[in-house]
GROMACS .gro file of C-alpha atoms in nm:
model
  214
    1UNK     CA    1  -4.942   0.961  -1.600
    2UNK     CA    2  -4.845   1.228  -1.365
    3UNK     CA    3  -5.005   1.537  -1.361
    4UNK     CA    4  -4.780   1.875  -1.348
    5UNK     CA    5  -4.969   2.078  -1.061
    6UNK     CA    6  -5.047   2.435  -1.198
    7UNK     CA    7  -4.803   2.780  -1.144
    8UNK     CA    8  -4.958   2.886  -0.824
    9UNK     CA    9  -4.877   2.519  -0.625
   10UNK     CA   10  -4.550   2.428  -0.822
   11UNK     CA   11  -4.431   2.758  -0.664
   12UNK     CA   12  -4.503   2.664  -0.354
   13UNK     CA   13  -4.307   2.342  -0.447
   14UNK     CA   14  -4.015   2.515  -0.563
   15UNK     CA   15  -3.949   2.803  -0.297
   16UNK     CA   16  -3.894   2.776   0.070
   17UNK     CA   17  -4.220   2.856   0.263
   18UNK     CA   18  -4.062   3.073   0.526
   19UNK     CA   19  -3.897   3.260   0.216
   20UNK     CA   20  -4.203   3.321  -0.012
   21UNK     CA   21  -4.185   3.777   0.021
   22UNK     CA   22  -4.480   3.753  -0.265
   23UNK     CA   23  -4.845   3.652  -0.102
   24UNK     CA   24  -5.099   3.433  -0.286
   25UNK     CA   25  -5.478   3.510  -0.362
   26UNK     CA   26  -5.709   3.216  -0.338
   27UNK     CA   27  -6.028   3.290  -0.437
   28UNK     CA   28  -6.359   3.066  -0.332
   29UNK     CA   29  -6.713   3.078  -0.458
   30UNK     CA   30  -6.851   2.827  -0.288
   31UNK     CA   31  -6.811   2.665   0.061
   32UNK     CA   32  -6.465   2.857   0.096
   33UNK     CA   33  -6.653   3.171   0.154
   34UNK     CA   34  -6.807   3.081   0.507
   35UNK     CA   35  -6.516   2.800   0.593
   36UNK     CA   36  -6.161   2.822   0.464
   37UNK     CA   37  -6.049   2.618   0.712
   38UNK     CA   38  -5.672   2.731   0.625
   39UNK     CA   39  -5.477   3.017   0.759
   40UNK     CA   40  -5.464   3.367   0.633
   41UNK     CA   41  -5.342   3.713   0.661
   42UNK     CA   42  -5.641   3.894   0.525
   43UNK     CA   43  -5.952   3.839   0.306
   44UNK     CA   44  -6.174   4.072   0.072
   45UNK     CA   45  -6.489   4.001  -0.089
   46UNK     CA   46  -6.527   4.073  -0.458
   47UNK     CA   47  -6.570   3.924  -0.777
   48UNK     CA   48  -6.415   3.736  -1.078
   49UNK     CA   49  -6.546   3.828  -1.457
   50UNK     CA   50  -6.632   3.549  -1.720
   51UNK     CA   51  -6.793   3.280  -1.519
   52UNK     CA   52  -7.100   3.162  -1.355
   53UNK     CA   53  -7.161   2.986  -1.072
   54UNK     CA   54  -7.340   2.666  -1.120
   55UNK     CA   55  -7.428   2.362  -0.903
   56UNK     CA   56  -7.348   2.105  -1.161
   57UNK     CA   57  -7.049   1.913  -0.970
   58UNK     CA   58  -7.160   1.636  -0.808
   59UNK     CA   59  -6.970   1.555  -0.463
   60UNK     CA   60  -6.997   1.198  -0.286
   61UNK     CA   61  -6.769   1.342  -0.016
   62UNK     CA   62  -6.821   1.659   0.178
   63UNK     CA   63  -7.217   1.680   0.085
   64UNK     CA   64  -7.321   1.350  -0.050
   65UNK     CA   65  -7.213   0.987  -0.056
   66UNK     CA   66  -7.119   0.774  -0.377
   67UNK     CA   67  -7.536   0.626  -0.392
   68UNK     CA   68  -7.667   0.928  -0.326
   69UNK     CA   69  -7.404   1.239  -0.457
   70UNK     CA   70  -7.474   1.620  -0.334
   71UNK     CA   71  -7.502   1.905  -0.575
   72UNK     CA   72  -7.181   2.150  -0.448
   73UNK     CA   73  -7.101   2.477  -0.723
   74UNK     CA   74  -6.837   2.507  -1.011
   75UNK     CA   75  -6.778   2.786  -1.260
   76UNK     CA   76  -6.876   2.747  -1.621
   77UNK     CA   77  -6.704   3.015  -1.849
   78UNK     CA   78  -6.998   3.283  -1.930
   79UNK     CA   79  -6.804   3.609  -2.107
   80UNK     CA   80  -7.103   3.866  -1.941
   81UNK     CA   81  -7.100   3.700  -1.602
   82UNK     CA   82  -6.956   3.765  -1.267
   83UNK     CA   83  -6.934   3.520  -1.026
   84UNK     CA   84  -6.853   3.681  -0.614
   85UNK     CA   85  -6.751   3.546  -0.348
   86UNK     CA   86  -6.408   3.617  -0.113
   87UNK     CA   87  -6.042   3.597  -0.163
   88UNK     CA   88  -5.818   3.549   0.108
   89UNK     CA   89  -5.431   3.627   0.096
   90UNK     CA   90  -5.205   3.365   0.219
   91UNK     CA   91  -4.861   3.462   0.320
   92UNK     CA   92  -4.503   3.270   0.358
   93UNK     CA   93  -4.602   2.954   0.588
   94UNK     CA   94  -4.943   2.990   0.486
   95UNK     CA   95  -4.913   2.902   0.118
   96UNK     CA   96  -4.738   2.574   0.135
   97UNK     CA   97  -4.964   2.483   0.389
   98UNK     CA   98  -5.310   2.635   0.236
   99UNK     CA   99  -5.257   2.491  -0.095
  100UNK     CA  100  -5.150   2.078   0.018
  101UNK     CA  101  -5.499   2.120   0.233
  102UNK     CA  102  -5.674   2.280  -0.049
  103UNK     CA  103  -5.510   2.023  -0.296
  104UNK     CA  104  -5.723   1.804  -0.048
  105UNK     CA  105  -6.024   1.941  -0.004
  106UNK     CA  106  -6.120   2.079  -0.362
  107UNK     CA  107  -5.907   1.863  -0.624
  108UNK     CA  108  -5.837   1.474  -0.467
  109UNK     CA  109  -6.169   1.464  -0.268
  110UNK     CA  110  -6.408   1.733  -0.492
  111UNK     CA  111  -6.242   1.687  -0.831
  112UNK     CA  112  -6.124   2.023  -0.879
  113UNK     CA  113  -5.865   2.201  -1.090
  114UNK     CA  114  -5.657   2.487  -1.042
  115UNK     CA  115  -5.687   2.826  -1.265
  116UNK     CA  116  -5.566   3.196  -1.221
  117UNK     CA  117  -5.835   3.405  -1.231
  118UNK     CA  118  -5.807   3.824  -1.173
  119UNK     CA  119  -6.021   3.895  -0.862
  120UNK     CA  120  -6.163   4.252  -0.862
  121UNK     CA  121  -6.236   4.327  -0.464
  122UNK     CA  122  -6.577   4.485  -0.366
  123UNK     CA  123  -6.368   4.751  -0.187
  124UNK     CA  124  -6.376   5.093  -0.391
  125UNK     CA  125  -6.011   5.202  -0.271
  126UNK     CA  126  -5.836   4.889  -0.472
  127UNK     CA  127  -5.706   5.068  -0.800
  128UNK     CA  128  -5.629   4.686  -1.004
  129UNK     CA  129  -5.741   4.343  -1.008
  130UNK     CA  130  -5.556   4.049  -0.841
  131UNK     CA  131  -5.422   3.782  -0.979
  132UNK     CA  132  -5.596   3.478  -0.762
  133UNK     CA  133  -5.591   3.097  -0.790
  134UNK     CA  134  -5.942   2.934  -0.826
  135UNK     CA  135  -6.083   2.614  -0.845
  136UNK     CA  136  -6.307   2.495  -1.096
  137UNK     CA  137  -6.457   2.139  -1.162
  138UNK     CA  138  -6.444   2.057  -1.520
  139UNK     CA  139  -6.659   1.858  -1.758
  140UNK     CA  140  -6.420   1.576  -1.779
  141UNK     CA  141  -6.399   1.489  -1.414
  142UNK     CA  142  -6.567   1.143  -1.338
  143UNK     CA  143  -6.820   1.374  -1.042
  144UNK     CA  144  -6.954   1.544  -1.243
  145UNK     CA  145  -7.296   1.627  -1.286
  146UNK     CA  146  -7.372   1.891  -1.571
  147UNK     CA  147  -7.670   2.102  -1.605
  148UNK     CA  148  -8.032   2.038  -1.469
  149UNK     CA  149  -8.394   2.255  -1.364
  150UNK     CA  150  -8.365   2.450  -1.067
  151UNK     CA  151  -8.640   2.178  -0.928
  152UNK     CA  152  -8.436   1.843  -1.021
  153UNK     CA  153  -8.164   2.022  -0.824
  154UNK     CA  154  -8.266   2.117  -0.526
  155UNK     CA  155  -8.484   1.794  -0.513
  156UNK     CA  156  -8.144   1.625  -0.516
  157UNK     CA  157  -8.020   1.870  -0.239
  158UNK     CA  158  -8.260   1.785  -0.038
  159UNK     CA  159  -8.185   1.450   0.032
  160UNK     CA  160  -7.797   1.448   0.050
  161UNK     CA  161  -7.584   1.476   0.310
  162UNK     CA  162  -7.201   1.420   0.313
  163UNK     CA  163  -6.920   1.438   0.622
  164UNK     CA  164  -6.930   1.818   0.613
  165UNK     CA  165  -7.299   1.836   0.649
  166UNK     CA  166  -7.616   1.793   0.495
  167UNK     CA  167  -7.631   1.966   0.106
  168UNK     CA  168  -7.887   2.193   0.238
  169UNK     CA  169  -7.680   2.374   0.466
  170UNK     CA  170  -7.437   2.467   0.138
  171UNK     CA  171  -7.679   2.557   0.003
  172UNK     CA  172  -7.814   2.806   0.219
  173UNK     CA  173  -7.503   2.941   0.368
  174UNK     CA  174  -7.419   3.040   0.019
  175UNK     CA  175  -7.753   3.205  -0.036
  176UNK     CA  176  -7.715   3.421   0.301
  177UNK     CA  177  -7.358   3.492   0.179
  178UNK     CA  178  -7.472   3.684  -0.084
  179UNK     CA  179  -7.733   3.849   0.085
  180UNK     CA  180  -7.529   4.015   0.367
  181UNK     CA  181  -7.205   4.078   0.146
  182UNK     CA  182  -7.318   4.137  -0.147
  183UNK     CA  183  -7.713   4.280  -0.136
  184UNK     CA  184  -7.653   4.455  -0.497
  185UNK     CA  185  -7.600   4.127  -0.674
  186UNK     CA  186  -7.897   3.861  -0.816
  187UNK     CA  187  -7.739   3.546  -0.834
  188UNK     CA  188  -8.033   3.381  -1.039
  189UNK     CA  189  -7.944   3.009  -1.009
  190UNK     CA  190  -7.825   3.026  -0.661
  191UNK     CA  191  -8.163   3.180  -0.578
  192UNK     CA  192  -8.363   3.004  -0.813
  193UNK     CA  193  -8.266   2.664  -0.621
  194UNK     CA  194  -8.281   2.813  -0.267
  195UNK     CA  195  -8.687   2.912  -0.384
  196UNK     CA  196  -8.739   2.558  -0.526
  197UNK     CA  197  -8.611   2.395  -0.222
  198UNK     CA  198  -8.802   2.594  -0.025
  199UNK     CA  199  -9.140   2.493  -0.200
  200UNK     CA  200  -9.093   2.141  -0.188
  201UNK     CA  201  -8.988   2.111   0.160
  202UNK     CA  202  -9.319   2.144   0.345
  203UNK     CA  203  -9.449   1.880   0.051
  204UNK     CA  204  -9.181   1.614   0.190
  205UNK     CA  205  -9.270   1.730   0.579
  206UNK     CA  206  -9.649   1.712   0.511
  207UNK     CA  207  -9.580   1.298   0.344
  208UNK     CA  208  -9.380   1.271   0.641
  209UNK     CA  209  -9.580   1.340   0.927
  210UNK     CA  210  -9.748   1.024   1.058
  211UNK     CA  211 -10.139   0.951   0.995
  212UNK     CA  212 -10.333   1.020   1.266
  213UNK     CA  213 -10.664   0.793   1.338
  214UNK     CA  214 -10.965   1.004   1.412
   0.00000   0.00000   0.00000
């Protein structure tokens, strides 16, 4: 059965690129916020209310393969949370063409949906919110992964690596992310993982290292 794509691509569909005079927010939480890899006019950093970010999609893809699967983030709904990361505006041209590589990227290879979400940027001198399309992995998708301890997951991090780079790079990118652009915020899960991976890596170097005769 054929799947209707959501508002923000089927208007893409329906309107001439080169016509579009509205822009379109797409808002990323994860890897999006250090590599969009699309076109833009302009980005902001900010936040969305109602969600947290968790890493409970599994990804066989970009950060893990289909024996061993990464641990990438997704938003699970969470009515006192915020979840921040950067929206970037996409203009004429730039909308058909963001959202077929995005359609890509997040939903055929990463087993994403699409949702409209109200972005409120970190910049004081914005008066409203923005209406911005996100992309969330659901429960029923076959990747993924669900909840876990901070220690199962970044055990799991540890030793994945996909064809955009090894899990632990996501990982921390994300984590220096939201140090540098957003120093005010404790993202307890993100953090939580980056300090368990941290304590069992010099385990796994230490069983590493070769015995040496004496």
């Amino acid at each position: 059965m054929k799947r209707d794509p959501p508002p923000a691509e089927r208007q893409a569909q329906e309107e001439d690129a080169g016509e579009q005079k509205t822009p379109l927010w797409i808002f990323g939480y994860g890897s999006l916020v250090w590599r969009p890899d699309f076109e833009f006019s302009s980005r902001k950093v900010g936040f969305i209310r109602g969600y947290s970010r968790r890493f409970w999609q599994g990804d066989t893809f970009h950060r893990g393969n289909e024996k061993m699967p990464g641990r990438v983030v997704t938003l699970q709904e969470d009515y006192d949370a915020c979840t921040w990361g950067v929206a970037y505006e996409v203009c004429g041209e730039q909308i058909a063409a963001s959202l077929q590589y995005l359609n890509m990227r997040e939903a055929v290879l990463g087993g994403y949906d699409t949702k409209l979400v109200k972005f409120h940027p970190q910049d004081k001198e914005a008066e409203e919110p923005i209406l911005a399309l996100v992309y969330i992995a659901t429960p029923q998708n076959p990747t993924y992964l669900g909840p876990a301890s901070e220690e199962d997951i970044a055990a799991q991090i540890i030793v994945s690596s996909g064809r955009s780079g090894h899990n632990i790079e996501y990982l921390l990118r994300l984590a220096d992310f939201m140090r540098y652009f957003c120093p005010q915020v404790e993202d307890e899960h993100l953090f939580s993982i980056e300090e368990a991976l941290v304590s069992i890596l010099p385990c796994l170097c230490q069983a590493e290292e070769p015995l040496v005769e004496v």
